[in-house]
Amino acid sequence: MSYDNILFARDAGIARITLNRPDRLNSFTDAMHAELRDALAQVKGDASLRVLLLTGAGRGFCAGQDLSEREVPPGTEPVDIGATIERNYKPLVLTLHALPMPVVCAVNGVAAGAGANVALACDIVVAGKSAIFIQAFCRIGLLPDAGGTFFLPRLVGSARAKGLALTGDKLSAEQAADWGLIWKCVDDSELSATVEALLKQLASAPTRALAATKEALHAAAGNTLKAQLDVERDLQQALGRSADFKEGVAAFRAKRPPRFTGS
Ligand code: T3D
């Protein structure tokens, strides 16, 4: 499939997806979603990949759903957005969440509506200082989708989640980092270097261990302590047989840096 709405590149264990409709602040269209599905299927099927980057082209990260696709002439039925969520947003969020590798989101500018919540579905979010997060849904008569009602209270607590979702107020990247909504806020001029260093680090990490860490942390949300200890035991048992664990121990014993292969 050729891509008109995203850029997709793979190199040295790193996959990069760039939302690429800068004149529309990279807002999501049906066509962009189809391309994202295709690219993410390739990421999932490529065992050489060890980290994924999601970012946006131009001055914004993503302004959510392209609202020009939601305008209807008078007298006609509105678009069934339950169906578009099922087709587009639900698989996107579930795929990013479950991908067996870290997903880094570089928020290079405004992240609004589903654009904000798709960022929150990623594992590590780094934003430039000029970026802002907006739960824009209430401004147009909707509720936070793309996982917003799931991620927001878990990340920042109920009071802040409600404040953000019910007002649609802008949240600066600095405040987002202070609140724990995202991992880090850096000067715009440092965003690229910070993200590249992180990608390099994660691409040479023990990928299976990071995937299992994601899986365990996600499972914890719905587990009792006893059930979670079982999850940890089972995942750790499998990691205990991995080549990377063997290498990690050998490198520690030999007082040298480990060379993880992701296997
Ligand atoms: O529908 C379903 O399937 C359900 C799922 C819904 C998910 C959602 O995401 S609903 C929420 C949709 N998003 C929004 O409501 C945000 C709309 N955008 C804005 O509020 C503002 O654009 C921003 C606050 C994000 C940025 O403001 P600003 O002043 O920096 O930029 P701007 O001038 O508003 O936007 C630049 C251009 O992008 C502009 O086009 P123009 O005038 O230069 O021709 C603007 O119309 C366009 N644009 C921005 N956001 C969208 C968009 N075009 C279409 N859809 C957008 N969401």
Coordinates of C-alpha atoms and ligand atoms in Angstrom, one line a residue:
M1 CA 0.0 0.0 0.0
S2 CA 1.3 3.5 -0.8
Y3 CA 0.8 6.2 1.8
D4 CA -0.6 9.7 1.2
N5 CA -1.5 10.7 4.7
I6 CA 1.3 9.2 6.8
L7 CA 5.1 8.6 6.5
F8 CA 6.3 5.2 7.4
A9 CA 10.0 4.2 7.8
R10 CA 11.9 1.3 9.4
D11 CA 15.6 1.3 10.2
A12 CA 17.9 -0.2 12.8
G13 CA 15.1 -1.8 14.8
I14 CA 13.1 1.5 14.9
A15 CA 9.7 2.0 13.1
R16 CA 8.6 5.6 12.6
I17 CA 5.1 6.7 11.8
T18 CA 4.5 10.4 11.1
L19 CA 1.0 11.7 10.7
N20 CA 1.3 13.8 7.6
R21 CA -1.5 16.2 6.8
P22 CA 0.2 19.3 8.3
D23 CA -2.2 21.8 6.6
R24 CA -5.0 20.2 8.6
L25 CA -2.9 19.7 11.8
N26 CA -2.7 16.0 10.9
S27 CA -6.3 15.4 11.7
F28 CA -7.5 11.8 11.2
T29 CA -9.5 10.9 8.1
D30 CA -10.8 7.5 7.0
A31 CA -7.9 7.3 4.5
M32 CA -5.3 8.1 7.2
H33 CA -6.8 5.4 9.4
A34 CA -6.6 2.8 6.6
E35 CA -2.9 3.7 6.1
L36 CA -2.3 3.5 9.9
R37 CA -3.9 0.1 10.0
D38 CA -1.6 -1.1 7.2
A39 CA 1.6 0.3 8.7
L40 CA 0.8 -1.0 12.2
A41 CA 0.1 -4.5 10.7
Q42 CA 3.6 -4.3 9.2
V43 CA 5.2 -3.2 12.5
K44 CA 3.4 -6.1 14.2
G45 CA 4.7 -8.6 11.7
D46 CA 8.3 -7.4 11.5
A47 CA 10.3 -9.3 14.2
S48 CA 13.3 -7.0 13.6
L49 CA 11.5 -4.0 15.0
R50 CA 12.1 -3.1 18.7
V51 CA 10.4 0.3 19.2
L52 CA 7.8 2.4 17.4
L53 CA 7.8 6.2 17.2
L54 CA 4.5 8.1 16.5
T55 CA 4.7 11.8 15.7
G56 CA 3.2 14.5 13.5
A57 CA 4.5 16.6 10.6
G58 CA 4.6 20.4 10.8
R59 CA 3.4 22.5 13.7
G60 CA 0.9 20.2 15.2
F61 CA 0.8 16.6 16.4
C62 CA -2.9 15.8 15.6
A63 CA -6.2 17.8 15.9
G64 CA -8.3 14.6 16.2
Q65 CA -11.0 13.6 13.8
D66 CA -11.1 15.7 10.6
L67 CA -14.4 17.5 11.1
S68 CA -14.9 18.1 7.4
E69 CA -15.8 14.4 7.2
R70 CA -18.5 14.9 9.8
E71 CA -20.4 17.8 8.1
V72 CA -23.7 16.8 6.6
P73 CA -26.0 18.7 4.3
P74 CA -29.3 19.7 5.9
G75 CA -31.9 17.0 5.8
T76 CA -29.4 14.1 5.6
E77 CA -28.5 11.5 8.2
P78 CA -25.4 12.2 10.4
V79 CA -22.4 9.9 10.0
D80 CA -22.7 6.9 12.3
I81 CA -19.7 7.7 14.5
G82 CA -20.2 4.6 16.5
A83 CA -19.3 2.7 13.3
T84 CA -16.3 4.9 12.6
I85 CA -15.0 4.5 16.2
E86 CA -15.4 0.7 15.8
R87 CA -13.6 0.7 12.4
N88 CA -10.9 3.3 13.1
Y89 CA -10.3 4.5 16.6
K90 CA -10.8 1.3 18.6
P91 CA -8.4 -0.8 16.6
L92 CA -5.8 2.0 16.5
V93 CA -5.8 2.5 20.3
L94 CA -5.9 -1.3 21.0
T95 CA -3.0 -1.9 18.6
L96 CA -0.8 0.8 20.0
H97 CA -1.6 -0.4 23.6
A98 CA -0.9 -4.0 22.9
L99 CA 2.1 -3.8 20.5
P100 CA 4.9 -6.0 22.0
M101 CA 7.4 -3.2 22.0
P102 CA 7.6 0.3 23.5
V103 CA 5.6 2.9 21.6
V104 CA 7.1 6.4 21.9
C105 CA 5.0 9.4 21.1
A106 CA 6.7 12.7 20.2
V107 CA 4.1 15.4 20.6
N108 CA 5.5 18.2 18.5
G109 CA 2.6 20.6 18.8
V110 CA -1.2 20.7 19.5
A111 CA -2.8 17.4 20.4
A112 CA -6.6 17.8 20.4
G113 CA -9.5 15.4 20.7
A114 CA -8.7 11.9 19.5
G115 CA -5.2 13.3 18.7
A116 CA -4.6 13.8 22.5
N117 CA -6.0 10.4 23.4
V118 CA -4.1 8.5 20.8
A119 CA -0.9 10.1 22.2
L120 CA -2.0 8.9 25.7
A121 CA -2.4 5.3 24.4
C122 CA 1.3 5.3 23.6
D123 CA 3.8 4.1 26.3
I124 CA 6.2 7.0 26.6
V125 CA 5.0 10.5 25.6
V126 CA 7.6 13.2 25.2
A127 CA 6.2 16.7 24.3
G128 CA 7.9 19.9 23.2
K129 CA 7.2 22.9 25.4
S130 CA 5.0 24.6 22.9
A131 CA 2.7 21.6 22.7
I132 CA -0.8 21.7 24.2
F133 CA -3.3 19.0 25.0
I134 CA -7.0 19.6 24.6
Q135 CA -9.9 17.3 25.3
A136 CA -11.8 19.2 22.6
F137 CA -14.8 16.9 22.5
C138 CA -17.1 18.9 24.8
R139 CA -16.6 21.9 22.5
I140 CA -18.4 20.1 19.7
G141 CA -21.0 18.0 21.7
L142 CA -19.1 14.8 22.1
L143 CA -17.4 12.8 25.0
P144 CA -13.7 11.9 25.1
D145 CA -13.2 8.9 22.9
A146 CA -10.1 7.0 21.6
G147 CA -9.6 5.8 25.2
G148 CA -9.8 9.2 26.8
T149 CA -12.2 8.2 29.6
F150 CA -10.0 5.2 30.3
F151 CA -6.5 6.8 30.2
L152 CA -7.3 10.3 31.7
P153 CA -8.5 9.2 35.2
R154 CA -5.8 6.5 35.4
L155 CA -3.0 9.0 34.5
V156 CA -4.1 12.1 36.4
G157 CA -6.9 11.1 38.8
S158 CA -10.6 11.8 38.6
A159 CA -10.6 15.5 39.6
R160 CA -8.2 16.5 36.8
A161 CA -9.7 14.1 34.3
K162 CA -13.1 15.7 34.9
G163 CA -11.7 19.2 34.7
L164 CA -10.0 18.5 31.4
A165 CA -12.9 16.6 29.9
L166 CA -15.7 18.9 31.0
T167 CA -14.1 22.2 30.1
G168 CA -12.0 21.3 27.0
D169 CA -9.4 23.8 28.4
K170 CA -5.9 23.8 27.0
L171 CA -3.3 22.0 29.1
S172 CA 0.3 23.0 28.5
A173 CA 2.9 20.4 27.9
E174 CA 4.7 21.5 31.1
Q175 CA 1.6 21.1 33.2
A176 CA 0.9 17.8 31.5
A177 CA 4.3 16.6 32.6
D178 CA 3.8 18.0 36.1
W179 CA 0.5 16.2 36.4
G180 CA 1.9 12.9 35.2
L181 CA -0.2 12.9 32.0
I182 CA 3.0 12.5 30.0
W183 CA 6.5 11.3 30.7
K184 CA 8.5 14.4 29.9
C185 CA 8.3 18.0 28.5
V186 CA 11.4 19.4 26.9
D187 CA 12.4 22.6 25.0
D188 CA 11.1 22.4 21.4
S189 CA 14.7 22.7 20.2
E190 CA 15.6 19.5 22.3
L191 CA 12.6 17.4 21.3
S192 CA 14.2 15.6 18.3
A193 CA 17.5 14.9 20.1
T194 CA 15.7 13.7 23.3
V195 CA 13.4 11.4 21.3
E196 CA 16.3 10.0 19.1
A197 CA 18.3 9.1 22.3
L198 CA 15.3 7.4 23.8
L199 CA 14.6 5.4 20.6
K200 CA 18.3 4.3 20.4
Q201 CA 18.1 3.2 24.1
L202 CA 14.9 1.3 23.6
A203 CA 16.0 -0.3 20.3
S204 CA 18.9 -1.9 22.1
A205 CA 17.0 -3.0 25.2
P206 CA 15.7 -6.5 25.9
T207 CA 12.6 -6.2 23.8
R208 CA 10.8 -9.2 25.2
A209 CA 11.3 -8.0 28.7
L210 CA 9.9 -4.6 27.8
A211 CA 6.9 -6.2 26.1
A212 CA 6.2 -8.4 29.1
T213 CA 6.6 -5.3 31.4
K214 CA 3.9 -3.5 29.3
E215 CA 1.7 -6.6 29.5
A216 CA 2.0 -6.9 33.3
L217 CA 1.4 -3.2 33.9
H218 CA -1.7 -3.2 31.7
A219 CA -3.0 -6.3 33.5
A220 CA -2.5 -4.7 36.9
A221 CA -5.3 -2.2 36.2
G222 CA -7.9 -5.0 36.6
N223 CA -6.2 -7.5 38.9
T224 CA -6.1 -8.3 42.6
L225 CA -2.6 -8.4 44.1
K226 CA -2.7 -12.2 44.1
A227 CA -3.7 -12.4 40.5
Q228 CA -1.0 -9.8 39.5
L229 CA 1.7 -11.8 41.4
D230 CA 0.6 -14.8 39.2
V231 CA 0.9 -12.6 36.1
E232 CA 4.4 -11.6 37.1
R233 CA 5.4 -15.1 37.9
D234 CA 4.3 -16.5 34.5
L235 CA 5.8 -13.7 32.4
Q236 CA 9.0 -13.8 34.4
Q237 CA 9.2 -17.6 34.0
A238 CA 9.2 -17.1 30.2
L239 CA 11.8 -14.3 30.4
G240 CA 14.0 -16.5 32.6
R241 CA 14.4 -18.7 29.5
S242 CA 15.2 -15.9 27.1
A243 CA 18.5 -15.2 25.4
D244 CA 18.5 -11.6 26.6
F245 CA 18.2 -12.7 30.2
K246 CA 21.2 -15.0 29.7
E247 CA 23.1 -12.2 28.1
G248 CA 22.1 -9.7 30.9
V249 CA 23.4 -12.0 33.6
A250 CA 26.6 -12.8 31.6
A251 CA 27.3 -9.2 30.9
F252 CA 26.8 -8.3 34.6
R253 CA 29.1 -11.0 35.7
A254 CA 31.8 -10.0 33.1
K255 CA 31.4 -6.3 34.0
R256 CA 30.7 -5.4 30.4
P257 CA 27.7 -3.7 28.7
P258 CA 25.0 -6.2 27.6
R259 CA 24.3 -6.8 23.9
F260 CA 20.6 -7.5 23.9
T261 CA 19.2 -8.9 20.7
G262 CA 15.5 -8.7 21.6
S263 CA 15.2 -12.5 21.7
Ligands
T3D1 O1 -16.1 11.3 14.4 C1 -15.8 10.2 14.9 O2 -15.4 9.2 14.2 C2 -15.7 10.1 16.3 C3 -14.4 10.5 16.8 C4 -14.1 11.8 17.2 C5 -12.8 12.1 17.6 C6 -12.4 13.6 17.7 O3 -11.3 13.8 17.7 S1 -13.6 14.7 18.0 C7 -12.6 16.2 18.2 C8 -12.2 16.8 16.8 N1 -11.2 17.8 16.9 C9 -11.5 19.1 17.3 O4 -12.6 19.4 17.7 C10 -10.4 20.1 17.3 C11 -10.7 21.1 16.2 N2 -9.5 22.0 16.0 C12 -9.3 23.0 16.9 O5 -10.0 23.2 17.8 C13 -8.1 23.9 16.5 O6 -7.8 23.7 15.2 C14 -6.8 23.6 17.4 C15 -7.1 24.0 18.8 C16 -6.5 22.1 17.4 C17 -5.6 24.3 16.8 O7 -5.9 25.7 16.7 P1 -5.0 26.6 15.8 O8 -5.5 28.0 16.0 O9 -3.6 26.4 16.2 O10 -5.1 26.1 14.3 P2 -6.3 26.4 13.3 O11 -6.2 27.6 12.6 O12 -7.6 26.2 14.1 O13 -6.1 25.1 12.4 C18 -5.3 25.1 11.3 C19 -6.0 24.5 10.1 O14 -6.3 23.2 10.4 C20 -7.3 25.2 9.8 O15 -7.6 25.2 8.5 P3 -7.6 26.6 7.6 O16 -8.4 27.6 8.3 O17 -6.1 27.0 7.6 O18 -8.0 26.2 6.2 C21 -8.3 24.3 10.6 O19 -9.6 24.4 10.0 C22 -7.7 23.0 10.3 N3 -8.2 22.0 11.3 C23 -7.8 22.0 12.6 N4 -8.4 21.0 13.2 C24 -9.1 20.4 12.3 C25 -9.0 21.0 11.1 N5 -9.7 20.6 10.0 C26 -10.5 19.6 10.1 N6 -10.7 18.9 11.3 C27 -10.0 19.2 12.4 N7 -10.2 18.5 13.5

